[in-house]
Amino acid sequence: MDPVSPPASVDDLDAVVRRADPDRWRASRFISDPAARADVIALYAFNHELARVAETVREPLMGEIRLTWWREALDEIYAGGAARRHPVVDALGSAVCRRSLARAPLEAMIEARFNDLEPEALADTAALNGYIDATAGALMALAVAAVAGVEADAVRPAARAWGLAGLLRLRAAGVARLPARWSAAAVQEAVRDAMREARGGAKSLPVAAFPCVAYATLSGPYATGRTPSELGKRLRLTMAVLTGRL
């Protein structure tokens, strides 16, 4: 039996991302080129598949098998031959080919998710930053590369703010990934610091890249437990994309 259950078709990926990752999906609506938007959605769908592994297995071994399946799928994509049949693999392979996406960030995204199978929280700040850089950071940088054709280290602070806020929300839901010594107040301060740095880094980004980073503007409210309304989210995303400011 295939350890990974696919969506029905490539056409369903947009709907999957819309349901599973609504903030990134909303921001992706500002990508005007349909092909570029589809490639970003492929990256988000890939991220969703990896992120949900730990949520859908009872035993770590099964999670390792599923993540290994994705590692092998990535091998097949970059080998240039026939890859296994799966809508996300198909879409990701097309994105890699069209945009010449680097392999290392995709590999990092897979490897980082092995941490999710461990019952212990991340050990310290170095482990935390490494995990966020390999998940939210790699994904944001890949999306920017797909849309704007540039490798942008400048997105790392924005991704760290987003990742920290997300892990704080997970802790509130009972999933302990943050190091134990990190209080909510410490995370909130780190998010504010990261966003200040992100605003400076955003000045170097091409205009086309902003739909791939705009959702970071929601990090502050999320970190403080204030979830904006749907209208509030749309306004924040729209202002970030139109003004080029986070």
GROMACS .gro file of C-alpha atoms in nm:
model
  246
    1MET     CA    1   0.000   0.000   0.000
    2ASP     CA    2   0.124   0.348  -0.088
    3PRO     CA    3   0.210   0.520   0.244
    4VAL     CA    4   0.101   0.858   0.109
    5SER     CA    5  -0.263   0.915   0.012
    6PRO     CA    6  -0.289   1.174  -0.267
    7PRO     CA    7  -0.554   1.438  -0.337
    8ALA     CA    8  -0.782   1.343  -0.623
    9SER     CA    9  -0.602   1.558  -0.885
   10VAL     CA   10  -0.370   1.851  -0.942
   11ASP     CA   11  -0.677   2.071  -0.977
   12ASP     CA   12  -0.761   1.998  -0.614
   13LEU     CA   13  -0.431   2.134  -0.480
   14ASP     CA   14  -0.552   2.492  -0.474
   15ALA     CA   15  -0.856   2.386  -0.272
   16VAL     CA   16  -0.636   2.182  -0.036
   17VAL     CA   17  -0.407   2.477   0.029
   18ARG     CA   18  -0.702   2.712   0.067
   19ARG     CA   19  -0.840   2.491   0.344
   20ALA     CA   20  -0.516   2.388   0.514
   21ASP     CA   21  -0.305   2.702   0.477
   22PRO     CA   22  -0.552   2.988   0.428
   23ASP     CA   23  -0.320   3.281   0.500
   24ARG     CA   24  -0.058   3.176   0.248
   25TRP     CA   25  -0.338   3.094   0.005
   26ARG     CA   26  -0.494   3.441   0.043
   27ALA     CA   27  -0.158   3.606  -0.017
   28SER     CA   28  -0.101   3.392  -0.326
   29ARG     CA   29  -0.407   3.549  -0.488
   30PHE     CA   30  -0.194   3.859  -0.547
   31ILE     CA   31   0.040   3.666  -0.779
   32SER     CA   32  -0.080   3.788  -1.118
   33ASP     CA   33   0.085   3.522  -1.336
   34PRO     CA   34  -0.130   3.205  -1.320
   35ALA     CA   35   0.165   2.973  -1.389
   36ALA     CA   36   0.376   3.132  -1.113
   37ARG     CA   37   0.080   3.117  -0.876
   38ALA     CA   38   0.033   2.747  -0.954
   39ASP     CA   39   0.401   2.682  -0.881
   40VAL     CA   40   0.375   2.858  -0.545
   41ILE     CA   41   0.063   2.657  -0.464
   42ALA     CA   42   0.262   2.342  -0.546
   43LEU     CA   43   0.523   2.446  -0.289
   44TYR     CA   44   0.254   2.517  -0.029
   45ALA     CA   45   0.089   2.183  -0.099
   46PHE     CA   46   0.425   2.009  -0.057
   47ASN     CA   47   0.474   2.187   0.275
   48HIS     CA   48   0.127   2.080   0.387
   49GLU     CA   49   0.198   1.717   0.303
   50LEU     CA   50   0.515   1.727   0.515
   51ALA     CA   51   0.360   1.920   0.803
   52ARG     CA   52   0.069   1.682   0.840
   53VAL     CA   53   0.278   1.366   0.861
   54ALA     CA   54   0.321   1.389   1.238
   55GLU     CA   55  -0.049   1.467   1.279
   56THR     CA   56  -0.166   1.158   1.090
   57VAL     CA   57   0.052   0.878   1.226
   58ARG     CA   58   0.035   0.694   1.557
   59GLU     CA   59   0.388   0.557   1.549
   60PRO     CA   60   0.707   0.750   1.467
   61LEU     CA   61   0.816   0.469   1.234
   62MET     CA   62   0.518   0.529   1.008
   63GLY     CA   63   0.605   0.898   0.999
   64GLU     CA   64   0.962   0.813   0.904
   65ILE     CA   65   0.834   0.592   0.622
   66ARG     CA   66   0.616   0.871   0.486
   67LEU     CA   67   0.892   1.131   0.503
   68THR     CA   68   1.130   0.887   0.336
   69TRP     CA   69   0.868   0.847   0.061
   70TRP     CA   70   0.887   1.222  -0.001
   71ARG     CA   71   1.267   1.216   0.008
   72GLU     CA   72   1.262   0.946  -0.260
   73ALA     CA   73   1.008   1.144  -0.463
   74LEU     CA   74   1.242   1.442  -0.453
   75ASP     CA   75   1.526   1.219  -0.573
   76GLU     CA   76   1.312   1.116  -0.869
   77ILE     CA   77   1.219   1.475  -0.954
   78TYR     CA   78   1.581   1.587  -0.965
   79ALA     CA   79   1.693   1.273  -1.150
   80GLY     CA   80   1.487   1.399  -1.441
   81GLY     CA   81   1.317   1.068  -1.517
   82ALA     CA   82   0.971   0.942  -1.439
   83ALA     CA   83   0.861   1.029  -1.087
   84ARG     CA   84   0.601   0.846  -0.881
   85ARG     CA   85   0.242   0.940  -0.953
   86HIS     CA   86   0.101   1.184  -0.702
   87PRO     CA   87  -0.057   1.525  -0.773
   88VAL     CA   88   0.178   1.710  -0.537
   89VAL     CA   89   0.482   1.533  -0.684
   90ASP     CA   90   0.359   1.618  -1.035
   91ALA     CA   91   0.301   1.983  -0.947
   92LEU     CA   92   0.627   2.016  -0.754
   93GLY     CA   93   0.821   1.854  -1.037
   94SER     CA   94   0.673   2.104  -1.283
   95ALA     CA   95   0.762   2.394  -1.054
   96VAL     CA   96   1.119   2.270  -1.008
   97CYS     CA   97   1.160   2.235  -1.384
   98ARG     CA   98   1.002   2.570  -1.478
   99ARG     CA   99   1.173   2.775  -1.207
  100SER     CA  100   1.501   2.584  -1.168
  101LEU     CA  101   1.436   2.562  -0.795
  102ALA     CA  102   1.725   2.464  -0.573
  103ARG     CA  103   1.710   2.117  -0.423
  104ALA     CA  104   1.868   2.194  -0.085
  105PRO     CA  105   1.575   2.393   0.062
  106LEU     CA  106   1.329   2.122  -0.038
  107GLU     CA  107   1.548   1.859   0.124
  108ALA     CA  108   1.576   2.074   0.434
  109MET     CA  109   1.197   2.094   0.456
  110ILE     CA  110   1.174   1.714   0.460
  111GLU     CA  111   1.457   1.662   0.708
  112ALA     CA  112   1.319   1.917   0.952
  113ARG     CA  113   0.990   1.730   0.976
  114PHE     CA  114   1.162   1.429   1.132
  115ASN     CA  115   1.183   1.653   1.442
  116ASP     CA  116   0.803   1.658   1.454
  117LEU     CA  117   0.802   1.284   1.520
  118GLU     CA  118   0.995   1.328   1.844
  119PRO     CA  119   0.795   1.377   2.167
  120GLU     CA  120   1.046   1.626   2.305
  121ALA     CA  121   1.030   1.995   2.227
  122LEU     CA  122   1.316   2.162   2.043
  123ALA     CA  123   1.608   2.184   2.281
  124ASP     CA  124   1.726   2.544   2.257
  125THR     CA  125   1.728   2.865   2.056
  126ALA     CA  126   1.975   2.728   1.800
  127ALA     CA  127   1.756   2.423   1.737
  128LEU     CA  128   1.448   2.644   1.719
  129ASN     CA  129   1.598   2.881   1.464
  130GLY     CA  130   1.731   2.590   1.260
  131TYR     CA  131   1.389   2.427   1.253
  132ILE     CA  132   1.211   2.747   1.149
  133ASP     CA  133   1.471   2.830   0.885
  134ALA     CA  134   1.430   2.482   0.736
  135THR     CA  135   1.050   2.495   0.734
  136ALA     CA  136   0.891   2.841   0.713
  137GLY     CA  137   1.218   2.996   0.595
  138ALA     CA  138   1.290   2.748   0.317
  139LEU     CA  139   0.930   2.764   0.197
  140MET     CA  140   0.921   3.143   0.185
  141ALA     CA  141   1.255   3.161   0.004
  142LEU     CA  142   1.145   2.899  -0.251
  143ALA     CA  143   0.820   3.086  -0.319
  144VAL     CA  144   1.014   3.409  -0.375
  145ALA     CA  145   1.250   3.224  -0.611
  146ALA     CA  146   0.955   3.079  -0.803
  147VAL     CA  147   0.781   3.414  -0.848
  148ALA     CA  148   1.064   3.664  -0.865
  149GLY     CA  149   1.354   3.448  -0.981
  150VAL     CA  150   1.582   3.554  -0.697
  151GLU     CA  151   1.727   3.384  -0.392
  152ALA     CA  152   1.639   3.609  -0.102
  153ASP     CA  153   1.809   3.570   0.235
  154ALA     CA  154   1.622   3.887   0.326
  155VAL     CA  155   1.307   3.683   0.391
  156ARG     CA  156   1.458   3.491   0.685
  157PRO     CA  157   1.343   3.738   0.956
  158ALA     CA  158   0.988   3.745   0.818
  159ALA     CA  159   0.980   3.366   0.811
  160ARG     CA  160   1.114   3.347   1.166
  161ALA     CA  161   0.841   3.580   1.288
  162TRP     CA  162   0.580   3.365   1.114
  163GLY     CA  163   0.730   3.042   1.241
  164LEU     CA  164   0.754   3.162   1.601
  165ALA     CA  165   0.395   3.282   1.602
  166GLY     CA  166   0.284   2.950   1.455
  167LEU     CA  167   0.470   2.746   1.714
  168LEU     CA  168   0.321   2.957   1.992
  169ARG     CA  169  -0.025   2.884   1.855
  170LEU     CA  170   0.063   2.513   1.842
  171ARG     CA  171   0.170   2.525   2.206
  172ALA     CA  172  -0.169   2.676   2.294
  173ALA     CA  173  -0.328   2.380   2.112
  174GLY     CA  174  -0.122   2.134   2.316
  175VAL     CA  175   0.166   2.066   2.076
  176ALA     CA  176   0.493   2.152   2.248
  177ARG     CA  177   0.762   2.230   1.991
  178LEU     CA  178   0.896   2.553   2.143
  179PRO     CA  179   1.181   2.508   2.394
  180ALA     CA  180   1.032   2.482   2.743
  181ARG     CA  181   1.208   2.792   2.870
  182TRP     CA  182   1.051   3.011   2.603
  183SER     CA  183   0.758   3.189   2.765
  184ALA     CA  184   0.476   3.342   2.563
  185ALA     CA  185   0.615   3.686   2.643
  186ALA     CA  186   0.959   3.585   2.516
  187VAL     CA  187   0.810   3.455   2.191
  188GLN     CA  188   0.608   3.774   2.144
  189GLU     CA  189   0.920   3.984   2.193
  190ALA     CA  190   1.113   3.766   1.946
  191VAL     CA  191   0.833   3.807   1.691
  192ARG     CA  192   0.843   4.186   1.730
  193ASP     CA  193   1.222   4.186   1.688
  194ALA     CA  194   1.203   3.963   1.381
  195MET     CA  195   0.936   4.181   1.223
  196ARG     CA  196   1.144   4.494   1.276
  197GLU     CA  197   1.431   4.322   1.097
  198ALA     CA  198   1.193   4.190   0.830
  199ARG     CA  199   1.073   4.540   0.746
  200GLY     CA  200   1.429   4.643   0.669
  201GLY     CA  201   1.496   4.333   0.463
  202ALA     CA  202   1.175   4.376   0.268
  203LYS     CA  203   1.314   4.691   0.108
  204SER     CA  204   1.551   4.477  -0.099
  205LEU     CA  205   1.281   4.246  -0.233
  206PRO     CA  206   1.138   4.277  -0.586
  207VAL     CA  207   0.778   4.391  -0.601
  208ALA     CA  208   0.677   4.053  -0.744
  209ALA     CA  209   0.800   3.881  -0.428
  210PHE     CA  210   0.560   4.047  -0.185
  211PRO     CA  211   0.268   3.805  -0.225
  212CYS     CA  212   0.511   3.539  -0.099
  213VAL     CA  213   0.601   3.723   0.220
  214ALA     CA  214   0.294   3.938   0.292
  215TYR     CA  215   0.133   3.687   0.527
  216ALA     CA  216   0.414   3.752   0.777
  217THR     CA  217   0.231   4.073   0.861
  218LEU     CA  218  -0.016   3.856   1.056
  219SER     CA  219   0.260   3.725   1.286
  220GLY     CA  220   0.223   4.001   1.545
  221PRO     CA  221  -0.150   3.958   1.601
  222TYR     CA  222  -0.120   3.579   1.604
  223ALA     CA  223   0.161   3.589   1.860
  224THR     CA  224  -0.052   3.794   2.098
  225GLY     CA  225  -0.357   3.574   2.052
  226ARG     CA  226  -0.549   3.834   1.854
  227THR     CA  227  -0.673   3.666   1.538
  228PRO     CA  228  -0.785   3.934   1.292
  229SER     CA  229  -1.121   3.905   1.122
  230GLU     CA  230  -1.132   3.780   0.765
  231LEU     CA  231  -1.169   4.140   0.649
  232GLY     CA  232  -0.881   4.244   0.872
  233LYS     CA  233  -0.659   3.974   0.724
  234ARG     CA  234  -0.743   4.077   0.369
  235LEU     CA  235  -0.670   4.442   0.450
  236ARG     CA  236  -0.334   4.360   0.608
  237LEU     CA  237  -0.232   4.141   0.314
  238THR     CA  238  -0.349   4.396   0.059
  239MET     CA  239  -0.160   4.680   0.225
  240ALA     CA  240   0.158   4.471   0.253
  241VAL     CA  241   0.150   4.380  -0.116
  242LEU     CA  242   0.054   4.727  -0.240
  243THR     CA  243   0.298   4.921  -0.025
  244GLY     CA  244   0.583   4.672  -0.007
  245ARG     CA  245   0.586   4.704   0.372
  246LEU     CA  246   0.536   4.440   0.639
   0.00000   0.00000   0.00000
